Amino acid sequence: QVQLVESGGGLVQAGGSLRLSCAASGILFRIDTMRWHRQAPGKQRELVAQITRDGTTNYALSVKGRFTISRDNAKNTVDLQMSVLKPEDTAVYYCHADVQSRPNLWVNTWGQGTQVTVSS
């Protein structure tokens, strides 16, 4: 039905920047809230940032001031600009969205994840 594909992950040094992108494809009518989660080895998945359709944002305290989430409703994409990266930001980052794929059907859709590694 609907797929989310992340891109932009990689290896960067502490203090560096990286921009993640997530694109939704398939048959869909609209996307409400979009989110970025991350999961480090041996740890629980956590919410990093989210953005509503009208642009209201929320961030985890650990990334506030360093990360910026944005979206393009026309392209069905959401980005995460990450700056001043720290080793503790190392994780697999997942895109998530509340997607209406057809009338009366809303589903929670996850991407496959993209690895972000921050070296010290």
PDB file of C-alpha atoms in Angstrom, residues 35-99:
ATOM      1  CA  ARG A  35       7.966  11.560  12.934  1.00  0.00           C
ATOM      2  CA  TRP A  36      11.561  10.528  13.267  1.00  0.00           C
ATOM      3  CA  HIS A  37      12.467   7.839  15.775  1.00  0.00           C
ATOM      4  CA  ARG A  38      15.810   6.289  16.540  1.00  0.00           C
ATOM      5  CA  GLN A  39      17.059   3.128  18.147  1.00  0.00           C
ATOM      6  CA  ALA A  40      20.559   2.584  19.443  1.00  0.00           C
ATOM      7  CA  PRO A  41      21.968  -0.913  20.003  1.00  0.00           C
ATOM      8  CA  GLY A  42      20.560  -2.438  23.162  1.00  0.00           C
ATOM      9  CA  LYS A  43      18.199   0.452  23.774  1.00  0.00           C
ATOM     10  CA  GLN A  44      14.529   1.208  23.306  1.00  0.00           C
ATOM     11  CA  ARG A  45      13.301   3.043  20.262  1.00  0.00           C
ATOM     12  CA  GLU A  46      12.679   6.684  21.080  1.00  0.00           C
ATOM     13  CA  LEU A  47      10.885   9.567  19.459  1.00  0.00           C
ATOM     14  CA  VAL A  48      13.294  12.209  18.207  1.00  0.00           C
ATOM     15  CA  ALA A  49      11.031  14.728  16.510  1.00  0.00           C
ATOM     16  CA  GLN A  50       7.610  15.082  15.005  1.00  0.00           C
ATOM     17  CA  ILE A  51       5.771  17.528  12.804  1.00  0.00           C
ATOM     18  CA  THR A  52       2.066  17.914  12.151  1.00  0.00           C
ATOM     19  CA  ARG A  53       0.621  18.628   8.749  1.00  0.00           C
ATOM     20  CA  ASP A  54       0.337  22.318   9.550  1.00  0.00           C
ATOM     21  CA  GLY A  55       3.941  22.502  10.695  1.00  0.00           C
ATOM     22  CA  THR A  56       3.783  22.268  14.478  1.00  0.00           C
ATOM     23  CA  THR A  57       6.946  20.619  15.765  1.00  0.00           C
ATOM     24  CA  ASN A  58       8.088  18.805  18.881  1.00  0.00           C
ATOM     25  CA  TYR A  59      11.539  17.544  19.814  1.00  0.00           C
ATOM     26  CA  ALA A  60      13.108  15.280  22.349  1.00  0.00           C
ATOM     27  CA  LEU A  61      15.034  17.290  24.930  1.00  0.00           C
ATOM     28  CA  SER A  62      18.250  15.570  23.936  1.00  0.00           C
ATOM     29  CA  VAL A  63      18.112  16.975  20.400  1.00  0.00           C
ATOM     30  CA  LYS A  64      16.274  20.251  20.846  1.00  0.00           C
ATOM     31  CA  GLY A  65      18.286  23.105  19.428  1.00  0.00           C
ATOM     32  CA  ARG A  66      20.413  20.775  17.312  1.00  0.00           C
ATOM     33  CA  PHE A  67      17.900  18.994  15.088  1.00  0.00           C
ATOM     34  CA  THR A  68      15.248  20.477  12.830  1.00  0.00           C
ATOM     35  CA  ILE A  69      12.352  18.570  11.322  1.00  0.00           C
ATOM     36  CA  SER A  70      10.581  19.831   8.219  1.00  0.00           C
ATOM     37  CA  ARG A  71       8.151  18.526   5.624  1.00  0.00           C
ATOM     38  CA  ASP A  72       6.878  19.104   2.131  1.00  0.00           C
ATOM     39  CA  ASN A  73       3.236  18.137   1.876  1.00  0.00           C
ATOM     40  CA  ALA A  74       3.210  18.375  -1.907  1.00  0.00           C
ATOM     41  CA  LYS A  75       6.057  15.867  -2.187  1.00  0.00           C
ATOM     42  CA  ASN A  76       5.062  13.747   0.816  1.00  0.00           C
ATOM     43  CA  THR A  77       8.500  14.019   2.333  1.00  0.00           C
ATOM     44  CA  VAL A  78       9.917  14.784   5.750  1.00  0.00           C
ATOM     45  CA  ASP A  79      13.498  15.736   6.538  1.00  0.00           C
ATOM     46  CA  LEU A  80      15.589  15.804   9.673  1.00  0.00           C
ATOM     47  CA  GLN A  81      18.479  18.237   9.685  1.00  0.00           C
ATOM     48  CA  MET A  82      20.927  17.136  12.352  1.00  0.00           C
ATOM     49  CA  SER A  83      23.677  19.455  13.538  1.00  0.00           C
ATOM     50  CA  VAL A  84      26.267  19.399  16.306  1.00  0.00           C
ATOM     51  CA  LEU A  85      26.072  15.629  16.250  1.00  0.00           C
ATOM     52  CA  LYS A  86      27.255  13.676  19.258  1.00  0.00           C
ATOM     53  CA  PRO A  87      28.350  10.054  19.614  1.00  0.00           C
ATOM     54  CA  GLU A  88      25.178   9.394  21.587  1.00  0.00           C
ATOM     55  CA  ASP A  89      23.186  10.262  18.469  1.00  0.00           C
ATOM     56  CA  THR A  90      24.446   7.051  16.891  1.00  0.00           C
ATOM     57  CA  ALA A  91      21.432   4.912  16.052  1.00  0.00           C
ATOM     58  CA  VAL A  92      19.218   3.621  13.315  1.00  0.00           C
ATOM     59  CA  TYR A  93      16.801   6.388  12.430  1.00  0.00           C
ATOM     60  CA  TYR A  94      13.290   5.492  11.370  1.00  0.00           C
ATOM     61  CA  CYS A  95      10.675   7.546   9.602  1.00  0.00           C
ATOM     62  CA  HIS A  96       7.098   7.159  10.760  1.00  0.00           C
ATOM     63  CA  ALA A  97       3.844   8.600   9.505  1.00  0.00           C
ATOM     64  CA  ASP A  98       0.122   8.446  10.087  1.00  0.00           C
ATOM     65  CA  VAL A  99      -1.083   7.741   6.567  1.00  0.00           C
TER      66      VAL A  99
END
